[in-house]
XYZ file of N, CA and C in Angstrom:
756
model
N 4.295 29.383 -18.705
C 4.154 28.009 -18.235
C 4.983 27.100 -19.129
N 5.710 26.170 -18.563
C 6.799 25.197 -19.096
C 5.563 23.826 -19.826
N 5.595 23.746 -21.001
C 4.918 22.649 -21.642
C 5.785 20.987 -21.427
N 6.857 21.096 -20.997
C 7.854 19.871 -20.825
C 8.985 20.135 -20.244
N 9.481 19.035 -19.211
C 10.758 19.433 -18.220
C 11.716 19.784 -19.254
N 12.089 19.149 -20.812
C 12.878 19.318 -21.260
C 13.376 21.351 -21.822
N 12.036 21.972 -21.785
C 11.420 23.141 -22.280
C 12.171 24.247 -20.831
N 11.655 23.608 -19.425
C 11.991 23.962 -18.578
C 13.611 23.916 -17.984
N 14.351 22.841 -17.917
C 15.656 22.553 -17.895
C 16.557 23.330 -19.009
N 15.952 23.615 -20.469
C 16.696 24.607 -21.019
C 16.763 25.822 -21.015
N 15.349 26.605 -20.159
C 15.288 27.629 -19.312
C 15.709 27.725 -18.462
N 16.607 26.887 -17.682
C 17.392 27.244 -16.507
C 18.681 27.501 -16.739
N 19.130 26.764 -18.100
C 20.263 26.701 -18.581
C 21.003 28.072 -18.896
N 19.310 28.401 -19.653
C 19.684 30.024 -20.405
C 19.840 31.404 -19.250
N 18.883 30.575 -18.085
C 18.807 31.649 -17.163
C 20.305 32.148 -16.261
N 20.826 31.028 -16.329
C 22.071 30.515 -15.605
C 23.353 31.344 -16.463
N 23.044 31.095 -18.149
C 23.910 31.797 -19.003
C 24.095 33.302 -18.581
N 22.641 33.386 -18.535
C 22.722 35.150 -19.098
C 23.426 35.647 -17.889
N 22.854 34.840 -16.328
C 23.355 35.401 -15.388
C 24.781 36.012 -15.227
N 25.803 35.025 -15.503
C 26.928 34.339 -15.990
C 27.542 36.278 -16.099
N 26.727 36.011 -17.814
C 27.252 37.264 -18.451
C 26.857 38.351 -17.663
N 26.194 38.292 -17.007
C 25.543 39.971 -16.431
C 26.648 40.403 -15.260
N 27.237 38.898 -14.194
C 28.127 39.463 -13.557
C 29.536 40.175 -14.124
N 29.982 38.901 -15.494
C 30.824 39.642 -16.418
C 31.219 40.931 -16.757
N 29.635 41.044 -17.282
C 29.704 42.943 -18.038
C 30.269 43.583 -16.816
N 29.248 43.367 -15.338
C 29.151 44.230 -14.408
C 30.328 44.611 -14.045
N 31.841 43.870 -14.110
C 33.189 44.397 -13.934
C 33.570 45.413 -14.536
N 33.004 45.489 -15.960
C 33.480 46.461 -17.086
C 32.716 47.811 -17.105
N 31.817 47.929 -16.323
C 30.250 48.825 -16.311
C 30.910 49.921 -15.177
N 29.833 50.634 -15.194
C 29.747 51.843 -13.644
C 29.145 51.409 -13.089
N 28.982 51.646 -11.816
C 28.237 51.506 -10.595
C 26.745 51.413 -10.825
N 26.368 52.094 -11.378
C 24.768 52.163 -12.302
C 24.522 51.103 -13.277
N 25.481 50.645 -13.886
C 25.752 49.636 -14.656
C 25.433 48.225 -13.710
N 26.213 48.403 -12.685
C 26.306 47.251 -11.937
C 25.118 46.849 -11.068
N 24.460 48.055 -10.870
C 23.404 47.686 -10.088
C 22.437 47.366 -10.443
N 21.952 47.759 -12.120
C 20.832 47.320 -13.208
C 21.709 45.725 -12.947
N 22.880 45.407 -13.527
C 22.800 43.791 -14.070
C 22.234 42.680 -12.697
N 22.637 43.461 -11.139
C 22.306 42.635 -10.227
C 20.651 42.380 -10.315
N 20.191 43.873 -10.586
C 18.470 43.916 -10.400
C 17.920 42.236 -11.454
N 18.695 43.160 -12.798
C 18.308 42.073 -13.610
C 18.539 40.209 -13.418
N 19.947 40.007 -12.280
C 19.785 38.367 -12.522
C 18.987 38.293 -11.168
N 18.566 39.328 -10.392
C 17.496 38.809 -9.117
C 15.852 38.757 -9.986
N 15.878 39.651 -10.983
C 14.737 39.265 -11.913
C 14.942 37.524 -12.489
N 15.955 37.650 -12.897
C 15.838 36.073 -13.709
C 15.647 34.948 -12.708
N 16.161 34.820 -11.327
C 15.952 34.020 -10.606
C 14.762 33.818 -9.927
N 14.277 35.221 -10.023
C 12.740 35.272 -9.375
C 11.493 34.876 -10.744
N 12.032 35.148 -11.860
C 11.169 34.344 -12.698
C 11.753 32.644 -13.069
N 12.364 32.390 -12.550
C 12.724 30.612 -12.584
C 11.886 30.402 -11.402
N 11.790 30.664 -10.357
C 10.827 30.503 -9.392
C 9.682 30.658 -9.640
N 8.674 30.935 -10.448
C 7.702 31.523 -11.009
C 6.381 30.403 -11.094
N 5.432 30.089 -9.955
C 4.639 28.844 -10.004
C 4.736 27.915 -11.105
N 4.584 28.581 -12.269
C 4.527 27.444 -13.313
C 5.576 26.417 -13.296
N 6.857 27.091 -13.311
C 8.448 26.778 -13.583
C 8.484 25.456 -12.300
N 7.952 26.161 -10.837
C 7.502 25.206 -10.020
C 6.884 24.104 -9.642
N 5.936 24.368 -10.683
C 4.755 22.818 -10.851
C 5.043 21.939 -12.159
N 6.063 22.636 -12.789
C 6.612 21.745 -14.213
C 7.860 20.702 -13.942
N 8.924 21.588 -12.617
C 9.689 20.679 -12.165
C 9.674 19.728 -10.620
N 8.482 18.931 -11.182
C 8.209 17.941 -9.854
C 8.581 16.667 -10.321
N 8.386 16.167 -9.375
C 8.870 14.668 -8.965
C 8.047 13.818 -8.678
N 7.574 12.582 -9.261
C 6.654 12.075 -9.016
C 7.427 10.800 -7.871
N 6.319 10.839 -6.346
C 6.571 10.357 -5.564
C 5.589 9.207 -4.912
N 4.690 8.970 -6.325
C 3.463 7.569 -5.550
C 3.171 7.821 -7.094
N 2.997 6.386 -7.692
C 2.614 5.918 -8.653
C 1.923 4.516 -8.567
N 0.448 4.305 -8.304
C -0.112 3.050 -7.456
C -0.991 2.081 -8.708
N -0.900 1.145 -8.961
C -1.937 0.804 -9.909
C -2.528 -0.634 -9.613
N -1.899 -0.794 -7.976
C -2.895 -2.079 -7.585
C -2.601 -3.401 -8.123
N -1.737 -3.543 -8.473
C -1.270 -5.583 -9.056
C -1.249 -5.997 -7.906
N -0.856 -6.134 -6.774
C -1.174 -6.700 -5.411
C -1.507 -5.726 -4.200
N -2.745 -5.884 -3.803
C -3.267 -4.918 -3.181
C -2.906 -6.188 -1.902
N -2.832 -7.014 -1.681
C -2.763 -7.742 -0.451
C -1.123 -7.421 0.393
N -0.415 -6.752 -0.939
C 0.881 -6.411 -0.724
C 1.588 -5.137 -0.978
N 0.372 -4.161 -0.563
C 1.049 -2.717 -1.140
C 1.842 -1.777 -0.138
N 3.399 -1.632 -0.740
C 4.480 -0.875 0.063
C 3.935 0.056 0.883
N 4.197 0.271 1.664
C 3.860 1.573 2.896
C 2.498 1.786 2.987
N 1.545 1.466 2.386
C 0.130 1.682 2.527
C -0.576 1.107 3.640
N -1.701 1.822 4.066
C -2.792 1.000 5.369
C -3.807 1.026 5.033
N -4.153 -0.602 5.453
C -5.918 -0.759 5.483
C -6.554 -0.627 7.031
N -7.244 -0.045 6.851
C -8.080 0.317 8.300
C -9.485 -0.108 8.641
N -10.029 -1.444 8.942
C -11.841 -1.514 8.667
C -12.115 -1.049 10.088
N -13.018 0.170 10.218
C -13.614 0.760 10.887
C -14.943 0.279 11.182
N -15.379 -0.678 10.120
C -16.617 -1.044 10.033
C -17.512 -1.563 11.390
N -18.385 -1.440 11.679
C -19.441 -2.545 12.688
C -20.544 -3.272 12.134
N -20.548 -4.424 12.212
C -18.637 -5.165 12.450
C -17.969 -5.186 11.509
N -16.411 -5.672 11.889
C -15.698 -5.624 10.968
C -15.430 -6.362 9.929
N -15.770 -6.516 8.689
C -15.729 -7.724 7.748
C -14.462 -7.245 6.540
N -14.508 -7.648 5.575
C -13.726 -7.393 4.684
C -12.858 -6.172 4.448
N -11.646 -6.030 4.267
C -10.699 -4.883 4.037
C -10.672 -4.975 2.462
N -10.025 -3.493 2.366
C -9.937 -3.539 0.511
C -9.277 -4.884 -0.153
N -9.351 -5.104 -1.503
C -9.158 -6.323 -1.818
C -8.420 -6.132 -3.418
N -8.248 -7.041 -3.796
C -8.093 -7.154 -5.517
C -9.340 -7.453 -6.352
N -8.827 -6.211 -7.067
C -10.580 -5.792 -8.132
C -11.043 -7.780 -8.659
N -12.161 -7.401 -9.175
C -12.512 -8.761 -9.556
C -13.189 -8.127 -11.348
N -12.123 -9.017 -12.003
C -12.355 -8.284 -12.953
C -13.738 -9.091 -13.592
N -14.343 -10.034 -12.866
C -15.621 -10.189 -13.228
C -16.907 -9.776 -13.200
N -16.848 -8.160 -12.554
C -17.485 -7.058 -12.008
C -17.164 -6.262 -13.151
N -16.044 -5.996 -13.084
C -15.364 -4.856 -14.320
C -13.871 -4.591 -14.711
N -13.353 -4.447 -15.202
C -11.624 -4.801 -15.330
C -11.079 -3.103 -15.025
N -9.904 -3.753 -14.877
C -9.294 -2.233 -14.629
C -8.890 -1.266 -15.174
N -8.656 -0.071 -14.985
C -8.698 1.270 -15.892
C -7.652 0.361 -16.455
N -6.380 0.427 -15.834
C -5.266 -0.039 -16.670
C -4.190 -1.234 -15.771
N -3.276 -1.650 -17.015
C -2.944 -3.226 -16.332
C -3.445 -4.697 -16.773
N -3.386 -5.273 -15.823
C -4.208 -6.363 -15.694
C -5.689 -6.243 -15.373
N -6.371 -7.038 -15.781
C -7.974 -7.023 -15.986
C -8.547 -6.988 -14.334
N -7.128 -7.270 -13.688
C -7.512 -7.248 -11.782
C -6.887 -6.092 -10.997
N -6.313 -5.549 -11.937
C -4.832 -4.725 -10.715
C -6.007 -3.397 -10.658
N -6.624 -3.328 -9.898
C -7.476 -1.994 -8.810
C -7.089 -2.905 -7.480
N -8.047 -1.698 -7.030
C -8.074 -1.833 -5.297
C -9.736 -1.597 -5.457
N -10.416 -2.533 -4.673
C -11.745 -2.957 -4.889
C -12.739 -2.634 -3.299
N -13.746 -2.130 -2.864
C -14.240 -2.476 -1.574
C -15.883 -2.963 -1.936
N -16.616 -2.808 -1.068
C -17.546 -3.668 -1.083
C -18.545 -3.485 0.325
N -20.080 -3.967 0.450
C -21.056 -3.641 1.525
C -20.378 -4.889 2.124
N -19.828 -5.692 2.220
C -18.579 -6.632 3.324
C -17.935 -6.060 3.495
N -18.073 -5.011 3.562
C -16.628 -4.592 4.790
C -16.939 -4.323 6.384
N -18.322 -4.754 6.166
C -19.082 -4.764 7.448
C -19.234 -6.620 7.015
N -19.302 -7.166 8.655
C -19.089 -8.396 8.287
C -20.885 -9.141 7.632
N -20.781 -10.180 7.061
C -21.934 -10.913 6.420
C -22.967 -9.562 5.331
N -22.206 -8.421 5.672
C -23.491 -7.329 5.017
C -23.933 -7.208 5.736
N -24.273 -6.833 7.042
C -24.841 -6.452 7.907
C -24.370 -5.255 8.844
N -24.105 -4.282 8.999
C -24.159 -3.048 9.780
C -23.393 -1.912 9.159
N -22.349 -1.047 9.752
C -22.263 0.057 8.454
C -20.932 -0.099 8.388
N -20.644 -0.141 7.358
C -19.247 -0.081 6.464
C -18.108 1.256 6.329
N -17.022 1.279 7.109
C -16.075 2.573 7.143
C -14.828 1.636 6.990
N -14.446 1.906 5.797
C -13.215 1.149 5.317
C -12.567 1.886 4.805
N -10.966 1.793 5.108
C -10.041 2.944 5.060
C -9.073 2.074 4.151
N -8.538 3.255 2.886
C -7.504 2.973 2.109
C -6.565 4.214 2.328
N -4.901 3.919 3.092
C -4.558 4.832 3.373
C -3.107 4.852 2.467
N -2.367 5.858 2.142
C -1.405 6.132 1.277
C -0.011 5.517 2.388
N 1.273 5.493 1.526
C 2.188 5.585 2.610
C 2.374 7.015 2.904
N 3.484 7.249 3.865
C 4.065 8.412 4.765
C 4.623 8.925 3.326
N 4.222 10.320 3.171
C 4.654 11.228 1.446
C 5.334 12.641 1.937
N 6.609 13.296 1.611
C 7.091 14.171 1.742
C 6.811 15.289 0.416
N 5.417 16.268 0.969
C 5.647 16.774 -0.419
C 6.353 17.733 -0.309
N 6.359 18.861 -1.150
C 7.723 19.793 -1.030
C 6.702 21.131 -2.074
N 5.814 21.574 -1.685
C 4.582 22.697 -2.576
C 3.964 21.782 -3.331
N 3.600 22.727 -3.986
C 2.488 22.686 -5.129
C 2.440 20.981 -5.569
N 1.216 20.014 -5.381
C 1.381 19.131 -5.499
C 0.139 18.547 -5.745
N 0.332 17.896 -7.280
C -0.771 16.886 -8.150
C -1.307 15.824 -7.634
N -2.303 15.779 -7.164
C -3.111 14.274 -7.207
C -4.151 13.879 -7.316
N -3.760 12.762 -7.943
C -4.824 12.011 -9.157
C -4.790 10.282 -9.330
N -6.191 10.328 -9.302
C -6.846 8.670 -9.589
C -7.732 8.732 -10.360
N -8.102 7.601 -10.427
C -9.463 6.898 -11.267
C -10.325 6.026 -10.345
N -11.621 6.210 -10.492
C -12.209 5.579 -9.684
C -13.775 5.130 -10.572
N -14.662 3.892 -10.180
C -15.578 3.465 -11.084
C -16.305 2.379 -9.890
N -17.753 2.429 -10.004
C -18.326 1.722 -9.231
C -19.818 0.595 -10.326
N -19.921 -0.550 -9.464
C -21.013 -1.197 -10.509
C -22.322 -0.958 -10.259
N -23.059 -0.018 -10.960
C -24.129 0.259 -11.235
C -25.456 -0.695 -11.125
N -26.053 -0.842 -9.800
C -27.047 -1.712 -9.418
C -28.224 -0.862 -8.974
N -29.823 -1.295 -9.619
C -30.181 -0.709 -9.262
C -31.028 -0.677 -7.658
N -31.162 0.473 -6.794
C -31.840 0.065 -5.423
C -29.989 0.691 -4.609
N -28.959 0.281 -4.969
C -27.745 0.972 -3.664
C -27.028 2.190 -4.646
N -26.493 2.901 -3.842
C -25.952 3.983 -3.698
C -24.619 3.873 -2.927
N -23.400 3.479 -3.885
C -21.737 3.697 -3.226
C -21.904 5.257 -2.750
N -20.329 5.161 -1.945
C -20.375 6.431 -1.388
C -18.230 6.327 -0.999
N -17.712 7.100 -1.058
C -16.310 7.259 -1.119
C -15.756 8.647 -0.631
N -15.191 8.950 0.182
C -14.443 10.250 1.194
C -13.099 10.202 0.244
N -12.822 11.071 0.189
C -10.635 11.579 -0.217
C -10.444 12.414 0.822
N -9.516 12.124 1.787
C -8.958 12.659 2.713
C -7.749 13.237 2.678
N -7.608 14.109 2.915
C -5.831 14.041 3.622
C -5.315 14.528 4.738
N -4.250 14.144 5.382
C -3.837 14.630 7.051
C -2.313 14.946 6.523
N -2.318 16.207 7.201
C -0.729 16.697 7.425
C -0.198 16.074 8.439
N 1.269 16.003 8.380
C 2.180 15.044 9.729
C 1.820 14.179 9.650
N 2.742 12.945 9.876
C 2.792 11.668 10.193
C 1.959 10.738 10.912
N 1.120 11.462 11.182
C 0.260 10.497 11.845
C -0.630 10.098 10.512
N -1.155 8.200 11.354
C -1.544 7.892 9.894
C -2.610 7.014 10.271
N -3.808 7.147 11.473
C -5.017 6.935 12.481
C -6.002 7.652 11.328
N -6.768 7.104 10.774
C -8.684 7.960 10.316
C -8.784 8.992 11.268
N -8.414 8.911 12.489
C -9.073 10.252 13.058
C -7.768 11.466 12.601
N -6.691 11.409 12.057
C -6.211 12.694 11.885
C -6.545 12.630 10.232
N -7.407 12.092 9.558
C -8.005 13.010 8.309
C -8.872 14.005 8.411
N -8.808 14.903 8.974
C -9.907 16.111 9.326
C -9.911 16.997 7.768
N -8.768 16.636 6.866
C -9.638 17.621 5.433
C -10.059 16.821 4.208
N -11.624 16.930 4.369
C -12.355 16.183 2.978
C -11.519 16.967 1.886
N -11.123 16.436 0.897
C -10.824 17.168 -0.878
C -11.829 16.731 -1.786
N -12.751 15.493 -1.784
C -13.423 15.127 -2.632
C -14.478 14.103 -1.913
N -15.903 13.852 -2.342
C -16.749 12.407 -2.384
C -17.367 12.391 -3.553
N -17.863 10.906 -3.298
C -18.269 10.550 -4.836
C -19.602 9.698 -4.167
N -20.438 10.076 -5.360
C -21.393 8.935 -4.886
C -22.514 9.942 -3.596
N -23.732 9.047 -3.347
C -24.713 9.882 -2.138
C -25.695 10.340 -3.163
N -26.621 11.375 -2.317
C -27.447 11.544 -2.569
C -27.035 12.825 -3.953
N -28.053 12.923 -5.135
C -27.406 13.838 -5.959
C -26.507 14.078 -6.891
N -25.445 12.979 -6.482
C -24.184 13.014 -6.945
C -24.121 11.653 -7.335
N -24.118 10.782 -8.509
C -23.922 9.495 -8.767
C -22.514 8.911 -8.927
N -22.595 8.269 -8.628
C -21.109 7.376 -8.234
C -20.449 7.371 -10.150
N -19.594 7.527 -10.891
C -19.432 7.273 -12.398
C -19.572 5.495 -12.427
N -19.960 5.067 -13.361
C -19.770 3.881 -14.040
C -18.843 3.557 -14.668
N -18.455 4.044 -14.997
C -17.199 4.037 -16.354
C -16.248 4.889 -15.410
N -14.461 4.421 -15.631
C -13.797 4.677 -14.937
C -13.463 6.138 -14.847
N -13.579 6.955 -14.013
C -13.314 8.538 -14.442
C -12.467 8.590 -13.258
N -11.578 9.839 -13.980
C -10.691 10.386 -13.852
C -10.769 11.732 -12.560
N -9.940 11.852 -11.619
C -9.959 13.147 -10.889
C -8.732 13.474 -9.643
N -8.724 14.446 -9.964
C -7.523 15.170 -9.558
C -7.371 16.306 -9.074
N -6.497 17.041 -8.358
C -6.741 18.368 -7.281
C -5.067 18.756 -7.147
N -4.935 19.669 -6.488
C -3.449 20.216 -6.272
C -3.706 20.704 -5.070
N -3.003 20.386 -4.544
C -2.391 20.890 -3.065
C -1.215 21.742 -2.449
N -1.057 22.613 -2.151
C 0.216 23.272 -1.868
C 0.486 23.004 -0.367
N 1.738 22.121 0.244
C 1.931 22.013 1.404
C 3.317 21.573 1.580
N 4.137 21.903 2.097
C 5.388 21.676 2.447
C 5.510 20.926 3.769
N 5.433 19.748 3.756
C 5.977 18.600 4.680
C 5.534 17.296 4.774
N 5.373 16.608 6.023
C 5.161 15.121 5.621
C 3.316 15.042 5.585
N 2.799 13.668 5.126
C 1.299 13.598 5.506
C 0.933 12.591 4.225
N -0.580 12.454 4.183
C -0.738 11.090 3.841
C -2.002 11.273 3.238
N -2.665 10.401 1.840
C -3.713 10.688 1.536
C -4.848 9.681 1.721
N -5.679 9.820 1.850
C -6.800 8.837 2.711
C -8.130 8.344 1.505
N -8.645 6.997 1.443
C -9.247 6.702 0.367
C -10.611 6.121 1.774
N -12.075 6.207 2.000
C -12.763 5.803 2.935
C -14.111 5.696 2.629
N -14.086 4.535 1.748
C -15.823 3.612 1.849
C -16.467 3.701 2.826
N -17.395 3.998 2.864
C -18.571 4.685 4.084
C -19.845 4.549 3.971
N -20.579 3.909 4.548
C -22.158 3.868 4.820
C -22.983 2.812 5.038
N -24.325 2.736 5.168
C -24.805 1.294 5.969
C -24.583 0.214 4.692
N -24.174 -0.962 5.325
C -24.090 -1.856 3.946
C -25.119 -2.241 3.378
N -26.131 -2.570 3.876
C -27.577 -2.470 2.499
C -27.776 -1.319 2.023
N -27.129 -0.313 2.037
C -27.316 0.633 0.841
C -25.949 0.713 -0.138
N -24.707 -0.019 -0.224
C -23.341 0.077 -0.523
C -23.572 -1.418 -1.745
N -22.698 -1.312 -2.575
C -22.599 -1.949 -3.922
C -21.143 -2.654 -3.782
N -20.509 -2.215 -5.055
C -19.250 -2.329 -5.189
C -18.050 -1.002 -5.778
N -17.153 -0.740 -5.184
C -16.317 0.426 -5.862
C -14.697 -0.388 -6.468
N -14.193 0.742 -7.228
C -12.748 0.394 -7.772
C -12.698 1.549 -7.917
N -10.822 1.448 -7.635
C -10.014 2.554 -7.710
C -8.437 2.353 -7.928
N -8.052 3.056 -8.945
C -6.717 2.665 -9.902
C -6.469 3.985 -10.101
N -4.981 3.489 -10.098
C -3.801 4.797 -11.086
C -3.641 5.897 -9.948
N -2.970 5.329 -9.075
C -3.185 6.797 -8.000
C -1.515 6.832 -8.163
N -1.426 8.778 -8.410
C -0.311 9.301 -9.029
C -0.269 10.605 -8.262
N 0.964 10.706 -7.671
C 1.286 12.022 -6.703
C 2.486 12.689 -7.371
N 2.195 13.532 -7.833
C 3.292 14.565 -8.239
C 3.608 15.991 -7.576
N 5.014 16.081 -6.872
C 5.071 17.371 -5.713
C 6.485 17.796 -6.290
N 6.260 19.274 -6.422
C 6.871 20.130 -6.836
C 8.118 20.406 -6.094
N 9.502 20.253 -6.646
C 11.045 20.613 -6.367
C 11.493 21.598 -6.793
N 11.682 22.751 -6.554
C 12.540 23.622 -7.137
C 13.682 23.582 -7.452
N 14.560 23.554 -7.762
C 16.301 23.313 -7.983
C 16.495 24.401 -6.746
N 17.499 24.078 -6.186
C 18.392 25.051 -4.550
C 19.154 25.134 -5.346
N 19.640 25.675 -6.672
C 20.390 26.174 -6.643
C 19.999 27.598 -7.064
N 18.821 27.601 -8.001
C 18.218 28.754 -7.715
C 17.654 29.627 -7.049
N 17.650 29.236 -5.340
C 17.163 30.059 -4.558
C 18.642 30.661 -4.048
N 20.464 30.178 -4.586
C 21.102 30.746 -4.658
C 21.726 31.937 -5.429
N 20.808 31.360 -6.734
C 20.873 32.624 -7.547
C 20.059 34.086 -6.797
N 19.173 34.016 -6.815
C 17.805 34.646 -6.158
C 18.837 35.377 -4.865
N 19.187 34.682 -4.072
C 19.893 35.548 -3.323
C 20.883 36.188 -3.529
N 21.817 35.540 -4.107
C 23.155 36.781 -4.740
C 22.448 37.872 -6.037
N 21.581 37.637 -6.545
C 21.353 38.912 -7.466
C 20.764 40.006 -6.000
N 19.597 39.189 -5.460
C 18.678 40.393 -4.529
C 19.906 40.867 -3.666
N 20.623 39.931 -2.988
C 21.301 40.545 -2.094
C 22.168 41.675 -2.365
N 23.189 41.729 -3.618
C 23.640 42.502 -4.076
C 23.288 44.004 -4.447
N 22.043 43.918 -4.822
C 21.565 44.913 -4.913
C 20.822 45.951 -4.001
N 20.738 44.942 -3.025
C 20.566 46.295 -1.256
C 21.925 46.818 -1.499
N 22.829 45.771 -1.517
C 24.081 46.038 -0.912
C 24.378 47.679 -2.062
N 24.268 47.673 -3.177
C 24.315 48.472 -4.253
C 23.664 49.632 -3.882
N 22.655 49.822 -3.131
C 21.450 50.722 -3.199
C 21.885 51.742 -2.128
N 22.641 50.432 -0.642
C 22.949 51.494 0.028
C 24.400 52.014 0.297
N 25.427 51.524 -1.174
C 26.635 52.900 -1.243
C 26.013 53.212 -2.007
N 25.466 53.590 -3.017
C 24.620 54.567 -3.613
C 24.081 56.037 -2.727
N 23.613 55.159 -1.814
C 22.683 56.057 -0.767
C 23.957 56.913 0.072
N 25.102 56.042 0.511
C 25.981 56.946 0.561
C 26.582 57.796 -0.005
């Protein structure tokens, strides 16, 4: 496992070297010669590919921390509520300040999101349109105010493909809050990995009757999805390929 891209990028460097040399020798070698150095740089390319090597060289593609939630790029608010009252908002840092930032920059909801406090509250915080590419990090912070008599409650969704409607979140990843499970007070931290190659969107959804709902916050939402370098799936093929090719004049 790569401890830093810098750790990783000089492992590609070296991988790239040795390759280098292995086609080198292989001019000067026998046929047996030549077919170990191919085995060996389809080994080196297949260990640059190697999950870790994969989840060390990503790209971070959503970095959210809420300074204007009335104005956030590609994102959707959705109140599902009956009726419909308040959409997510800017934290009030007179409740509680934010993990990080300004004492306001969260994204805040509330038992108004049904209108006056009165009926049940389904309020949707939705990501923009995200291309991940595998193995892929994500992570927030989230913290609710501790009253006693209600019980917050919070869904993490996500939907593959472009569609970006509450009804195509059909996979829960996380809730917080309910029966059993107490909502944190203090801002905590949580995070999951996903492996999926294509477009789709991650879903944030306050939920339940509003006389039982408080107040929530949620900051620092950070998506990191894994890139491989293409040029190593060119390596990967000229070592492997070579070496069928090797195996069967051999075989002749």
């Amino acid at each position: 496992m790569f401890s830093s891209y810098d750790e990783l990028n000089h492992g590609l460097v070296s991988a790239r070297r040795e390759f280098d040399a292995i086609l080198l020798a292989s001019h000067e070698s026998s046929s047996m010669n030549t077919l170990k150095s191919y085995a060996a740089a389809g080994a080196l390319a297949l260990a640059a590919l190697a999950p870790g090597a994969a989840s060390a060289a990503g790209v971070e593609i959503l970095n959210e921390g809420f300074d204007n939630v009335a104005s956030l790029p590609g994102w959707t608010l959705v109140n599902n509520s009956v009726p419909p009252g308040t959409n997510w908002f800017q934290g009030n840092a007179g409740i509680f300040g934010a993990q990080s930032g300004a004492p306001d920059a969260y994204a805040a909801a509330n038992y108004l999101g049904a209108a006056n406090g009165q009926g049940v509250v389904d309020n949707w915080l939705i990501t923009p349109l995200l291309t991940l590419s595998g193995l892929t990090s994500f992570s927030f912070y989230t913290a609710h105010e501790a009253t006693p008599g209600f019980s917050d409650f919070l869904e993490v969704r996500w939907a593959g493909g472009s569609g970006g409607g509450p009804t195509a979140f059909n996979t829960l990843l996380a809730t917080f809050g309910g029966v059993g499970s107490p909502y944190p007070t203090d801002w905590t931290a949580w995070s999951s990995n996903l492996n999926f190659q294509g477009e789709g969107r991650f879903a944030f959804r306050y939920v339940g009757s509003a006389d039982s709902l408080n107040y929530v916050g949620l900051d620092t939402v950070r998506i990191v999805t894994a890139v491989p370098e293409p040029s190593l799936y060119a390596m990967l093929a000229l070592g492997l390929g070579a070496l069928t090719s090797m195996r069967r004049r051999q075989a002749d």
